Amino acid sequence: MAYIALYRKYRPQTFTDVVGQHQVSDTLMRAVREDKVAHAYLFAGPRGTGKTSMAKIFARAINCEYGPTDHPCNECTSCKQILSGQSMDVLEIDAASNRGIDEIRALRESVKFMPVEGRKKIFIIDEAHMLTTEAWNALLKTIEEPPAHIMFIFATTEIEKLPVTIVSRCQRYTFRRITSDDIAQRLQYVADQEQFSISEGAARLIAVHADGGLRDALSILDQCAGMATGEITPQIVEELIGLVGKDWIVQFLDDLRDGNGANILKHVKAALSEGRDATQIMEALISHVRALLVAKVAPDAEELKVYDSLRDTFLAQAQSVSFEELNLYIRSAQAILNDAKQVDNPRTIVEMGLLVLCARMSDIDESIEERVSALERSDRAEQEGLLNRVAQLEQGMSAGGFNSGASGYSGGTAGGVMNGYATPSAPAPSAVVPNYVAPQSKNSQSSEDDYFSAPPPMEEYEPAEMMPPPVGNMPPRGNQAPGMVPPGAEPPRASSRGPAQKGTVPPAGSSSQTGGPARAPQQTSTAPVAIGEGVVNKAEYSTIQHNVVKYLKDTSRAMVATMLGFGQLIFLDHVHAVFAFKSVTYLKMLSNDVHKKDIFDAFQSMTGRGVSVDAVMVGSPEYKQYRQAADQTGSNAVKPKAKPAREEDIPIEGFGDEPIKPRPPKGLTQTEENSQGPAVHHTANPVNQGNVQEPTEVIIESEYPWDLDNMSEEEKNNPLLAGTLEKLSEDNDIIVEVIKED
């Protein structure tokens, strides 16, 4: 008896024998049982998935002498004739060789005749996508309204090539690729029936290489059975198919990543000596890179089972390679493969391409190192420039009492709080008289430690000897209306942030006798916050925060580092750390447990203490209490001073022994006052009394805390002033008062 190929010998005989297509076989069996067989069917799917076998089983189920039945007997005359291809009622037509309109016209003529023995006359048209458009048009009417005894079954691997008018007139069934597990199980069954042995690894390798087609797998098994003298092993399968070993390709990629060109050439030579082709090497590399990509996102994928023998090594390689590297490898390998297919000597193209890829990987490593170094140098230079700018600003503020002649602002740090707006500067330089003497900076350059150190306490500023205000610099009558201030300058306001310093004169407008209603004393009372032991000196807070942020950046936790960069460390003890923020968004972000754990690790590494992290809003009662607790820590800390209640009238001693005369009513000029009584001026520079005009009372309409979102146009146009205010706002509360002008 002639030898029959395994894929023909083990062709499915019943619906249940079809491997991996239960969704189709169950539906067709139900249609036969319930007598709901349609007139036209379309079976679509990849090669070797059982489309033609299913069509023949369906034909036997309908024309079986004991049917129609969902389990054809395969013993009756009708079934045997269909199995042998001799039935006159079941016609199998190859559309690839009968694709013209003449063959379809002949088929149309045979449709008129009744079946000879069976119940229906069935036309099985294989590779239906090969029919011409004219042939489909000739068959269209017959498919739409066939006789009751006619049934069509079309099988195709490329359903997209069929006219939509044909597809819409058929019941469509899609055949899926058979899984490697089902194929391997079927191969083991066939090997047992044929009485030869195959290892599980070899069956798995054949199943994966078959790409979902059982016919291809059985053909490979048939070849391996004829080649092997004993058990079929993976090495035999690789040698027969022309595949490279999995251990070979893993080592090959490692050498490629290391840029080892000598080992790459050795691997290529070894593969070629074993009968592999140069293009097969590149195809194996592409397949392996794709497997690594799949392993990174789906480690348990079915197609990765071929790596079970070296699973740990394979998964370790998948974790060590990045997506960018995989993308580079697969694109480069595909380009090399395309070039190799177009020449007569592909080995040279493959070797040169791989060596160039090795050199490119080495260049990438060097380029990455250079870019990191350049970024570090740029970051260092930027920090040094920022530190120099801050040092210059601090030096200028210390020397000039935070004066800015262009803006008309003058501020101080009384009690750790900025006084806000001061009396506008007069045109003459001698008009500005500072209320205290600030020590000059010893060095023009500021180090990073100085930048992150706490501001000097109030006790370092000594009151200067007071001098009478130069009356000669008061604005003349003709240039300024009563109660007005010079252009470009803000009107003066009283400081509400601390007690008046000895020897100083509060700005005009701080009190009134006949002006607006008196402001009630400000009272604050909040619930006490929990203060632990071992409070760290606040002078170290800036350095600690800087180190914590740097640690987070170095450990690839940039999001948490950026979040802490928008806040300020205001309290730290052995129990917890408190950060202050100006936005509620950062408070919500800091409540995340993952972020808290990252900050806990950073403090543990930088300070040696693991602390819990809390967040408060700037200006909240908790914020003030934590700041007060931090201020009381250390010998150099500034103790908080009680705020005096603002009364309507604050008695102030004048220059010399003469008290300051109460301010005249609103709108009363100096000339009118002289008519009521003589004005007394103790000054060495007498002036014309008729040209001197007392400013009217200042009425504060509203006040609000200063921040970057509430800057005036003058502040926006003066970067130096805006930067100074922003720096001061980190450690102080700046209140802006809006003054009503007549």
PDB file of C-alpha atoms in Angstrom, residues 421-689:
ATOM      1  CA  TYR A 421       5.188  99.906  51.644  1.00  0.00           C
ATOM      2  CA  ALA A 422       7.202 102.809  53.042  1.00  0.00           C
ATOM      3  CA  THR A 423       7.309 106.538  52.445  1.00  0.00           C
ATOM      4  CA  PRO A 424       8.080 107.326  48.786  1.00  0.00           C
ATOM      5  CA  SER A 425      11.541 108.556  47.978  1.00  0.00           C
ATOM      6  CA  ALA A 426      12.033 112.245  47.266  1.00  0.00           C
ATOM      7  CA  PRO A 427      14.084 113.481  44.326  1.00  0.00           C
ATOM      8  CA  ALA A 428      17.056 114.384  46.534  1.00  0.00           C
ATOM      9  CA  PRO A 429      19.221 111.467  47.759  1.00  0.00           C
ATOM     10  CA  SER A 430      19.345 112.913  51.281  1.00  0.00           C
ATOM     11  CA  ALA A 431      15.598 112.469  51.627  1.00  0.00           C
ATOM     12  CA  VAL A 432      15.902 108.760  52.458  1.00  0.00           C
ATOM     13  CA  VAL A 433      16.732 108.248  56.125  1.00  0.00           C
ATOM     14  CA  PRO A 434      16.930 104.576  57.188  1.00  0.00           C
ATOM     15  CA  ASN A 435      15.410 103.654  60.534  1.00  0.00           C
ATOM     16  CA  TYR A 436      18.134 101.098  61.296  1.00  0.00           C
ATOM     17  CA  VAL A 437      21.663 100.262  60.277  1.00  0.00           C
ATOM     18  CA  ALA A 438      22.103  96.880  58.576  1.00  0.00           C
ATOM     19  CA  PRO A 439      25.530  95.202  58.647  1.00  0.00           C
ATOM     20  CA  GLN A 440      27.348  95.034  55.328  1.00  0.00           C
ATOM     21  CA  SER A 441      28.010  91.637  53.741  1.00  0.00           C
ATOM     22  CA  LYS A 442      31.540  90.434  54.368  1.00  0.00           C
ATOM     23  CA  ASN A 443      31.896  88.686  51.044  1.00  0.00           C
ATOM     24  CA  SER A 444      30.502  89.695  47.683  1.00  0.00           C
ATOM     25  CA  GLN A 445      30.037  86.044  46.724  1.00  0.00           C
ATOM     26  CA  SER A 446      27.584  83.797  48.568  1.00  0.00           C
ATOM     27  CA  SER A 447      28.150  80.102  48.982  1.00  0.00           C
ATOM     28  CA  GLU A 448      25.471  77.464  48.732  1.00  0.00           C
ATOM     29  CA  ASP A 449      25.387  77.062  52.518  1.00  0.00           C
ATOM     30  CA  ASP A 450      24.744  80.783  52.913  1.00  0.00           C
ATOM     31  CA  TYR A 451      21.963  80.551  50.367  1.00  0.00           C
ATOM     32  CA  PHE A 452      20.123  77.895  52.335  1.00  0.00           C
ATOM     33  CA  SER A 453      20.787  79.403  55.771  1.00  0.00           C
ATOM     34  CA  ALA A 454      18.046  81.106  57.762  1.00  0.00           C
ATOM     35  CA  PRO A 455      17.745  84.916  57.691  1.00  0.00           C
ATOM     36  CA  PRO A 456      19.554  86.760  60.545  1.00  0.00           C
ATOM     37  CA  PRO A 457      17.437  87.450  63.627  1.00  0.00           C
ATOM     38  CA  MET A 458      16.068  90.839  64.527  1.00  0.00           C
ATOM     39  CA  GLU A 459      18.604  91.444  67.291  1.00  0.00           C
ATOM     40  CA  GLU A 460      21.403  91.841  64.736  1.00  0.00           C
ATOM     41  CA  TYR A 461      19.964  95.161  63.540  1.00  0.00           C
ATOM     42  CA  GLU A 462      20.821  98.039  65.822  1.00  0.00           C
ATOM     43  CA  PRO A 463      18.714 101.221  65.851  1.00  0.00           C
ATOM     44  CA  ALA A 464      20.497 104.183  64.358  1.00  0.00           C
ATOM     45  CA  GLU A 465      20.549 107.597  65.945  1.00  0.00           C
ATOM     46  CA  MET A 466      17.432 109.386  64.815  1.00  0.00           C
ATOM     47  CA  MET A 467      17.645 112.657  62.944  1.00  0.00           C
ATOM     48  CA  PRO A 468      14.851 115.133  62.343  1.00  0.00           C
ATOM     49  CA  PRO A 469      13.217 114.730  58.959  1.00  0.00           C
ATOM     50  CA  PRO A 470      14.540 117.240  56.407  1.00  0.00           C
ATOM     51  CA  VAL A 471      11.621 119.538  55.887  1.00  0.00           C
ATOM     52  CA  GLY A 472      13.245 121.097  52.882  1.00  0.00           C
ATOM     53  CA  ASN A 473      12.557 117.973  50.868  1.00  0.00           C
ATOM     54  CA  MET A 474       8.794 118.061  51.237  1.00  0.00           C
ATOM     55  CA  PRO A 475       6.993 118.378  47.902  1.00  0.00           C
ATOM     56  CA  PRO A 476       6.156 121.951  46.822  1.00  0.00           C
ATOM     57  CA  ARG A 477       2.585 123.179  46.592  1.00  0.00           C
ATOM     58  CA  GLY A 478       2.585 123.634  42.855  1.00  0.00           C
ATOM     59  CA  ASN A 479       3.675 120.058  42.029  1.00  0.00           C
ATOM     60  CA  GLN A 480       1.446 118.058  44.296  1.00  0.00           C
ATOM     61  CA  ALA A 481      -2.182 118.282  45.325  1.00  0.00           C
ATOM     62  CA  PRO A 482      -3.185 117.931  48.958  1.00  0.00           C
ATOM     63  CA  GLY A 483      -3.092 114.347  50.139  1.00  0.00           C
ATOM     64  CA  MET A 484      -1.406 113.038  46.947  1.00  0.00           C
ATOM     65  CA  VAL A 485       1.859 111.124  46.599  1.00  0.00           C
ATOM     66  CA  PRO A 486       4.541 111.391  43.894  1.00  0.00           C
ATOM     67  CA  PRO A 487       3.927 109.525  40.627  1.00  0.00           C
ATOM     68  CA  GLY A 488       5.327 106.011  40.447  1.00  0.00           C
ATOM     69  CA  ALA A 489       5.388 105.597  44.219  1.00  0.00           C
ATOM     70  CA  GLU A 490       3.033 103.842  46.615  1.00  0.00           C
ATOM     71  CA  PRO A 491       1.528 105.775  49.543  1.00  0.00           C
ATOM     72  CA  PRO A 492       2.887 105.001  53.002  1.00  0.00           C
ATOM     73  CA  ARG A 493       1.222 102.544  55.306  1.00  0.00           C
ATOM     74  CA  ALA A 494       1.581 101.582  58.906  1.00  0.00           C
ATOM     75  CA  SER A 495       3.171  98.301  59.912  1.00  0.00           C
ATOM     76  CA  SER A 496       0.708  95.947  61.517  1.00  0.00           C
ATOM     77  CA  ARG A 497       3.175  93.101  61.911  1.00  0.00           C
ATOM     78  CA  GLY A 498       5.025  94.108  65.082  1.00  0.00           C
ATOM     79  CA  PRO A 499       5.599  96.773  67.737  1.00  0.00           C
ATOM     80  CA  ALA A 500       7.194 100.080  66.894  1.00  0.00           C
ATOM     81  CA  GLN A 501      10.959 100.095  67.309  1.00  0.00           C
ATOM     82  CA  LYS A 502      12.495 102.447  69.766  1.00  0.00           C
ATOM     83  CA  GLY A 503      13.606 105.651  68.148  1.00  0.00           C
ATOM     84  CA  THR A 504      11.509 105.176  65.005  1.00  0.00           C
ATOM     85  CA  VAL A 505       8.594 107.188  63.697  1.00  0.00           C
ATOM     86  CA  PRO A 506       5.648 105.293  62.219  1.00  0.00           C
ATOM     87  CA  PRO A 507       4.685 106.351  58.704  1.00  0.00           C
ATOM     88  CA  ALA A 508       1.937 108.823  58.199  1.00  0.00           C
ATOM     89  CA  GLY A 509      -1.498 107.315  58.018  1.00  0.00           C
ATOM     90  CA  SER A 510      -0.943 104.803  60.811  1.00  0.00           C
ATOM     91  CA  SER A 511      -3.378 106.644  63.049  1.00  0.00           C
ATOM     92  CA  SER A 512      -6.034 109.242  62.585  1.00  0.00           C
ATOM     93  CA  GLN A 513      -7.953 111.639  64.727  1.00  0.00           C
ATOM     94  CA  THR A 514     -10.657 112.744  62.395  1.00  0.00           C
ATOM     95  CA  GLY A 515     -10.384 110.280  59.521  1.00  0.00           C
ATOM     96  CA  GLY A 516     -12.146 106.969  58.972  1.00  0.00           C
ATOM     97  CA  PRO A 517     -13.275 104.604  61.726  1.00  0.00           C
ATOM     98  CA  ALA A 518     -10.649 103.250  64.046  1.00  0.00           C
ATOM     99  CA  ARG A 519      -9.482  99.711  63.408  1.00  0.00           C
ATOM    100  CA  ALA A 520     -10.159  97.225  66.177  1.00  0.00           C
ATOM    101  CA  PRO A 521      -7.231  95.416  67.763  1.00  0.00           C
ATOM    102  CA  GLN A 522      -6.336  92.170  65.971  1.00  0.00           C
ATOM    103  CA  GLN A 523      -6.722  89.052  68.095  1.00  0.00           C
ATOM    104  CA  THR A 524      -5.699  85.525  67.077  1.00  0.00           C
ATOM    105  CA  SER A 525      -6.464  82.290  68.875  1.00  0.00           C
ATOM    106  CA  THR A 526      -6.001  78.816  67.464  1.00  0.00           C
ATOM    107  CA  ALA A 527      -5.917  75.282  68.792  1.00  0.00           C
ATOM    108  CA  PRO A 528      -2.394  74.232  69.800  1.00  0.00           C
ATOM    109  CA  VAL A 529      -0.537  71.839  67.505  1.00  0.00           C
ATOM    110  CA  ALA A 530       1.360  68.759  68.665  1.00  0.00           C
ATOM    111  CA  ILE A 531       5.046  69.587  69.090  1.00  0.00           C
ATOM    112  CA  GLY A 532       7.425  66.645  69.585  1.00  0.00           C
ATOM    113  CA  GLU A 533      10.836  66.560  71.178  1.00  0.00           C
ATOM    114  CA  GLY A 534      14.151  67.227  69.512  1.00  0.00           C
ATOM    115  CA  VAL A 535      13.084  70.177  67.355  1.00  0.00           C
ATOM    116  CA  VAL A 536      15.774  70.964  64.797  1.00  0.00           C
ATOM    117  CA  ASN A 537      17.111  74.516  64.591  1.00  0.00           C
ATOM    118  CA  LYS A 538      15.261  76.323  61.824  1.00  0.00           C
ATOM    119  CA  ALA A 539      18.575  77.573  60.394  1.00  0.00           C
ATOM    120  CA  GLU A 540      19.105  74.034  59.070  1.00  0.00           C
ATOM    121  CA  TYR A 541      15.690  73.678  57.412  1.00  0.00           C
ATOM    122  CA  SER A 542      16.701  75.034  54.013  1.00  0.00           C
ATOM    123  CA  THR A 543      19.752  72.751  53.812  1.00  0.00           C
ATOM    124  CA  ILE A 544      17.740  69.716  54.916  1.00  0.00           C
ATOM    125  CA  GLN A 545      15.006  70.438  52.375  1.00  0.00           C
ATOM    126  CA  HIS A 546      17.602  70.890  49.639  1.00  0.00           C
ATOM    127  CA  ASN A 547      19.246  67.560  50.502  1.00  0.00           C
ATOM    128  CA  VAL A 548      15.894  65.744  50.639  1.00  0.00           C
ATOM    129  CA  VAL A 549      14.852  67.117  47.228  1.00  0.00           C
ATOM    130  CA  LYS A 550      18.238  66.189  45.758  1.00  0.00           C
ATOM    131  CA  TYR A 551      17.942  62.656  47.145  1.00  0.00           C
ATOM    132  CA  LEU A 552      14.495  62.252  45.574  1.00  0.00           C
ATOM    133  CA  LYS A 553      15.799  63.436  42.204  1.00  0.00           C
ATOM    134  CA  ASP A 554      18.797  61.097  42.369  1.00  0.00           C
ATOM    135  CA  THR A 555      16.508  58.141  43.134  1.00  0.00           C
ATOM    136  CA  SER A 556      14.246  58.805  40.109  1.00  0.00           C
ATOM    137  CA  ARG A 557      11.361  60.247  42.138  1.00  0.00           C
ATOM    138  CA  ALA A 558      11.214  63.527  40.308  1.00  0.00           C
ATOM    139  CA  MET A 559       7.472  64.056  40.837  1.00  0.00           C
ATOM    140  CA  VAL A 560       7.805  64.060  44.645  1.00  0.00           C
ATOM    141  CA  ALA A 561      10.942  66.201  44.414  1.00  0.00           C
ATOM    142  CA  THR A 562       9.127  68.766  42.279  1.00  0.00           C
ATOM    143  CA  MET A 563       6.202  68.824  44.711  1.00  0.00           C
ATOM    144  CA  LEU A 564       8.484  69.500  47.701  1.00  0.00           C
ATOM    145  CA  GLY A 565      10.252  72.180  45.666  1.00  0.00           C
ATOM    146  CA  PHE A 566       7.005  74.193  45.648  1.00  0.00           C
ATOM    147  CA  GLY A 567       6.770  74.005  49.443  1.00  0.00           C
ATOM    148  CA  GLN A 568       8.877  75.084  52.412  1.00  0.00           C
ATOM    149  CA  LEU A 569      10.022  73.054  55.399  1.00  0.00           C
ATOM    150  CA  ILE A 570       8.860  75.054  58.438  1.00  0.00           C
ATOM    151  CA  PHE A 571       9.155  72.526  61.273  1.00  0.00           C
ATOM    152  CA  LEU A 572      11.140  69.336  61.977  1.00  0.00           C
ATOM    153  CA  ASP A 573      11.505  67.241  65.110  1.00  0.00           C
ATOM    154  CA  HIS A 574      12.026  63.552  65.915  1.00  0.00           C
ATOM    155  CA  VAL A 575       8.379  62.774  65.167  1.00  0.00           C
ATOM    156  CA  HIS A 576       7.363  64.563  62.003  1.00  0.00           C
ATOM    157  CA  ALA A 577       8.214  67.176  59.407  1.00  0.00           C
ATOM    158  CA  VAL A 578       5.840  69.955  58.350  1.00  0.00           C
ATOM    159  CA  PHE A 579       5.826  71.526  54.880  1.00  0.00           C
ATOM    160  CA  ALA A 580       3.909  74.697  53.992  1.00  0.00           C
ATOM    161  CA  PHE A 581       2.312  75.184  50.573  1.00  0.00           C
ATOM    162  CA  LYS A 582       0.442  78.011  48.880  1.00  0.00           C
ATOM    163  CA  SER A 583      -1.822  75.677  46.890  1.00  0.00           C
ATOM    164  CA  VAL A 584      -4.302  73.083  48.100  1.00  0.00           C
ATOM    165  CA  THR A 585      -3.269  70.836  45.189  1.00  0.00           C
ATOM    166  CA  TYR A 586       0.065  70.015  46.814  1.00  0.00           C
ATOM    167  CA  LEU A 587      -1.645  69.245  50.114  1.00  0.00           C
ATOM    168  CA  LYS A 588      -3.783  66.636  48.352  1.00  0.00           C
ATOM    169  CA  MET A 589      -0.754  65.208  46.546  1.00  0.00           C
ATOM    170  CA  LEU A 590       1.199  64.932  49.788  1.00  0.00           C
ATOM    171  CA  SER A 591      -1.631  62.925  51.357  1.00  0.00           C
ATOM    172  CA  ASN A 592      -0.797  60.050  48.985  1.00  0.00           C
ATOM    173  CA  ASP A 593       0.718  57.135  50.911  1.00  0.00           C
ATOM    174  CA  VAL A 594       3.249  56.396  48.172  1.00  0.00           C
ATOM    175  CA  HIS A 595       4.517  59.978  48.231  1.00  0.00           C
ATOM    176  CA  LYS A 596       4.714  59.926  52.031  1.00  0.00           C
ATOM    177  CA  LYS A 597       6.752  56.715  51.875  1.00  0.00           C
ATOM    178  CA  ASP A 598       9.182  58.295  49.384  1.00  0.00           C
ATOM    179  CA  ILE A 599       9.638  61.370  51.608  1.00  0.00           C
ATOM    180  CA  PHE A 600      10.057  59.123  54.664  1.00  0.00           C
ATOM    181  CA  ASP A 601      12.895  57.277  52.901  1.00  0.00           C
ATOM    182  CA  ALA A 602      14.499  60.574  51.876  1.00  0.00           C
ATOM    183  CA  PHE A 603      14.495  61.958  55.439  1.00  0.00           C
ATOM    184  CA  GLN A 604      15.748  58.610  56.762  1.00  0.00           C
ATOM    185  CA  SER A 605      18.673  58.717  54.345  1.00  0.00           C
ATOM    186  CA  MET A 606      19.533  62.410  54.713  1.00  0.00           C
ATOM    187  CA  THR A 607      18.894  63.055  58.431  1.00  0.00           C
ATOM    188  CA  GLY A 608      18.987  59.588  59.970  1.00  0.00           C
ATOM    189  CA  ARG A 609      15.457  59.950  61.307  1.00  0.00           C
ATOM    190  CA  GLY A 610      12.279  58.554  59.822  1.00  0.00           C
ATOM    191  CA  VAL A 611       9.568  61.139  60.241  1.00  0.00           C
ATOM    192  CA  SER A 612       5.952  61.374  59.212  1.00  0.00           C
ATOM    193  CA  VAL A 613       5.134  64.202  56.841  1.00  0.00           C
ATOM    194  CA  ASP A 614       2.376  66.787  57.328  1.00  0.00           C
ATOM    195  CA  ALA A 615       1.354  69.694  55.119  1.00  0.00           C
ATOM    196  CA  VAL A 616      -0.289  73.014  56.000  1.00  0.00           C
ATOM    197  CA  MET A 617      -1.428  76.026  54.041  1.00  0.00           C
ATOM    198  CA  VAL A 618       0.627  79.200  54.196  1.00  0.00           C
ATOM    199  CA  GLY A 619      -1.075  81.665  56.536  1.00  0.00           C
ATOM    200  CA  SER A 620      -3.187  79.066  58.339  1.00  0.00           C
ATOM    201  CA  PRO A 621      -3.261  78.978  62.173  1.00  0.00           C
ATOM    202  CA  GLU A 622      -1.306  75.715  62.171  1.00  0.00           C
ATOM    203  CA  TYR A 623       1.294  77.317  59.925  1.00  0.00           C
ATOM    204  CA  LYS A 624       1.783  80.185  62.381  1.00  0.00           C
ATOM    205  CA  GLN A 625       2.016  77.887  65.389  1.00  0.00           C
ATOM    206  CA  TYR A 626       4.609  75.658  63.730  1.00  0.00           C
ATOM    207  CA  ARG A 627       6.608  78.713  62.706  1.00  0.00           C
ATOM    208  CA  GLN A 628       6.440  80.047  66.256  1.00  0.00           C
ATOM    209  CA  ALA A 629       7.602  76.684  67.641  1.00  0.00           C
ATOM    210  CA  ALA A 630      10.504  76.625  65.185  1.00  0.00           C
ATOM    211  CA  ASP A 631      11.449  80.220  66.063  1.00  0.00           C
ATOM    212  CA  GLN A 632      11.743  79.315  69.747  1.00  0.00           C
ATOM    213  CA  THR A 633      14.304  76.585  68.988  1.00  0.00           C
ATOM    214  CA  GLY A 634      18.032  77.375  69.278  1.00  0.00           C
ATOM    215  CA  SER A 635      19.959  80.184  70.837  1.00  0.00           C
ATOM    216  CA  ASN A 636      19.906  82.348  67.729  1.00  0.00           C
ATOM    217  CA  ALA A 637      16.196  82.029  67.095  1.00  0.00           C
ATOM    218  CA  VAL A 638      13.967  85.059  67.294  1.00  0.00           C
ATOM    219  CA  LYS A 639      11.360  84.687  70.002  1.00  0.00           C
ATOM    220  CA  PRO A 640       7.888  85.651  68.867  1.00  0.00           C
ATOM    221  CA  LYS A 641       6.756  88.976  70.134  1.00  0.00           C
ATOM    222  CA  ALA A 642       3.209  89.834  71.069  1.00  0.00           C
ATOM    223  CA  LYS A 643       1.413  92.084  68.639  1.00  0.00           C
ATOM    224  CA  PRO A 644       0.168  95.269  70.268  1.00  0.00           C
ATOM    225  CA  ALA A 645      -3.409  96.188  69.700  1.00  0.00           C
ATOM    226  CA  ARG A 646      -3.781  99.004  67.214  1.00  0.00           C
ATOM    227  CA  GLU A 647      -5.505 101.851  68.943  1.00  0.00           C
ATOM    228  CA  GLU A 648      -6.895 104.921  67.342  1.00  0.00           C
ATOM    229  CA  ASP A 649      -4.212 107.220  68.736  1.00  0.00           C
ATOM    230  CA  ILE A 650      -0.652 106.133  69.554  1.00  0.00           C
ATOM    231  CA  PRO A 651       1.293 108.853  71.446  1.00  0.00           C
ATOM    232  CA  ILE A 652       4.694 109.270  69.834  1.00  0.00           C
ATOM    233  CA  GLU A 653       7.493 111.443  71.086  1.00  0.00           C
ATOM    234  CA  GLY A 654       8.738 113.993  68.629  1.00  0.00           C
ATOM    235  CA  PHE A 655      12.225 115.102  67.841  1.00  0.00           C
ATOM    236  CA  GLY A 656      13.889 116.642  70.853  1.00  0.00           C
ATOM    237  CA  ASP A 657      11.493 117.194  73.731  1.00  0.00           C
ATOM    238  CA  GLU A 658       8.666 118.642  71.720  1.00  0.00           C
ATOM    239  CA  PRO A 659       5.656 116.346  71.159  1.00  0.00           C
ATOM    240  CA  ILE A 660       4.294 115.940  67.666  1.00  0.00           C
ATOM    241  CA  LYS A 661       1.298 118.121  67.177  1.00  0.00           C
ATOM    242  CA  PRO A 662      -1.912 116.251  66.240  1.00  0.00           C
ATOM    243  CA  ARG A 663      -2.703 116.218  62.567  1.00  0.00           C
ATOM    244  CA  PRO A 664      -5.125 118.896  61.392  1.00  0.00           C
ATOM    245  CA  PRO A 665      -8.468 117.885  59.948  1.00  0.00           C
ATOM    246  CA  LYS A 666      -8.669 116.473  56.440  1.00  0.00           C
ATOM    247  CA  GLY A 667      -8.079 119.079  53.731  1.00  0.00           C
ATOM    248  CA  LEU A 668      -6.576 121.674  56.089  1.00  0.00           C
ATOM    249  CA  THR A 669      -3.414 123.092  54.526  1.00  0.00           C
ATOM    250  CA  GLN A 670      -0.387 124.403  56.338  1.00  0.00           C
ATOM    251  CA  THR A 671      -1.355 127.970  55.467  1.00  0.00           C
ATOM    252  CA  GLU A 672      -4.830 127.558  56.987  1.00  0.00           C
ATOM    253  CA  GLU A 673      -3.314 126.035  60.071  1.00  0.00           C
ATOM    254  CA  ASN A 674      -0.954 128.984  60.460  1.00  0.00           C
ATOM    255  CA  SER A 675      -3.979 131.248  60.530  1.00  0.00           C
ATOM    256  CA  GLN A 676      -5.283 129.394  63.579  1.00  0.00           C
ATOM    257  CA  GLY A 677      -1.947 129.412  65.394  1.00  0.00           C
ATOM    258  CA  PRO A 678       1.775 129.467  64.759  1.00  0.00           C
ATOM    259  CA  ALA A 679       3.434 126.272  63.569  1.00  0.00           C
ATOM    260  CA  VAL A 680       6.548 125.227  65.430  1.00  0.00           C
ATOM    261  CA  HIS A 681       9.383 123.595  63.438  1.00  0.00           C
ATOM    262  CA  HIS A 682      12.628 122.594  65.085  1.00  0.00           C
ATOM    263  CA  THR A 683      14.933 122.445  62.123  1.00  0.00           C
ATOM    264  CA  ALA A 684      18.103 124.129  60.996  1.00  0.00           C
ATOM    265  CA  ASN A 685      16.691 124.797  57.536  1.00  0.00           C
ATOM    266  CA  PRO A 686      13.658 127.069  57.731  1.00  0.00           C
ATOM    267  CA  VAL A 687      11.418 127.018  54.688  1.00  0.00           C
ATOM    268  CA  ASN A 688       8.651 129.120  53.299  1.00  0.00           C
ATOM    269  CA  GLN A 689       5.621 128.066  55.302  1.00  0.00           C
TER     270      GLN A 689
END
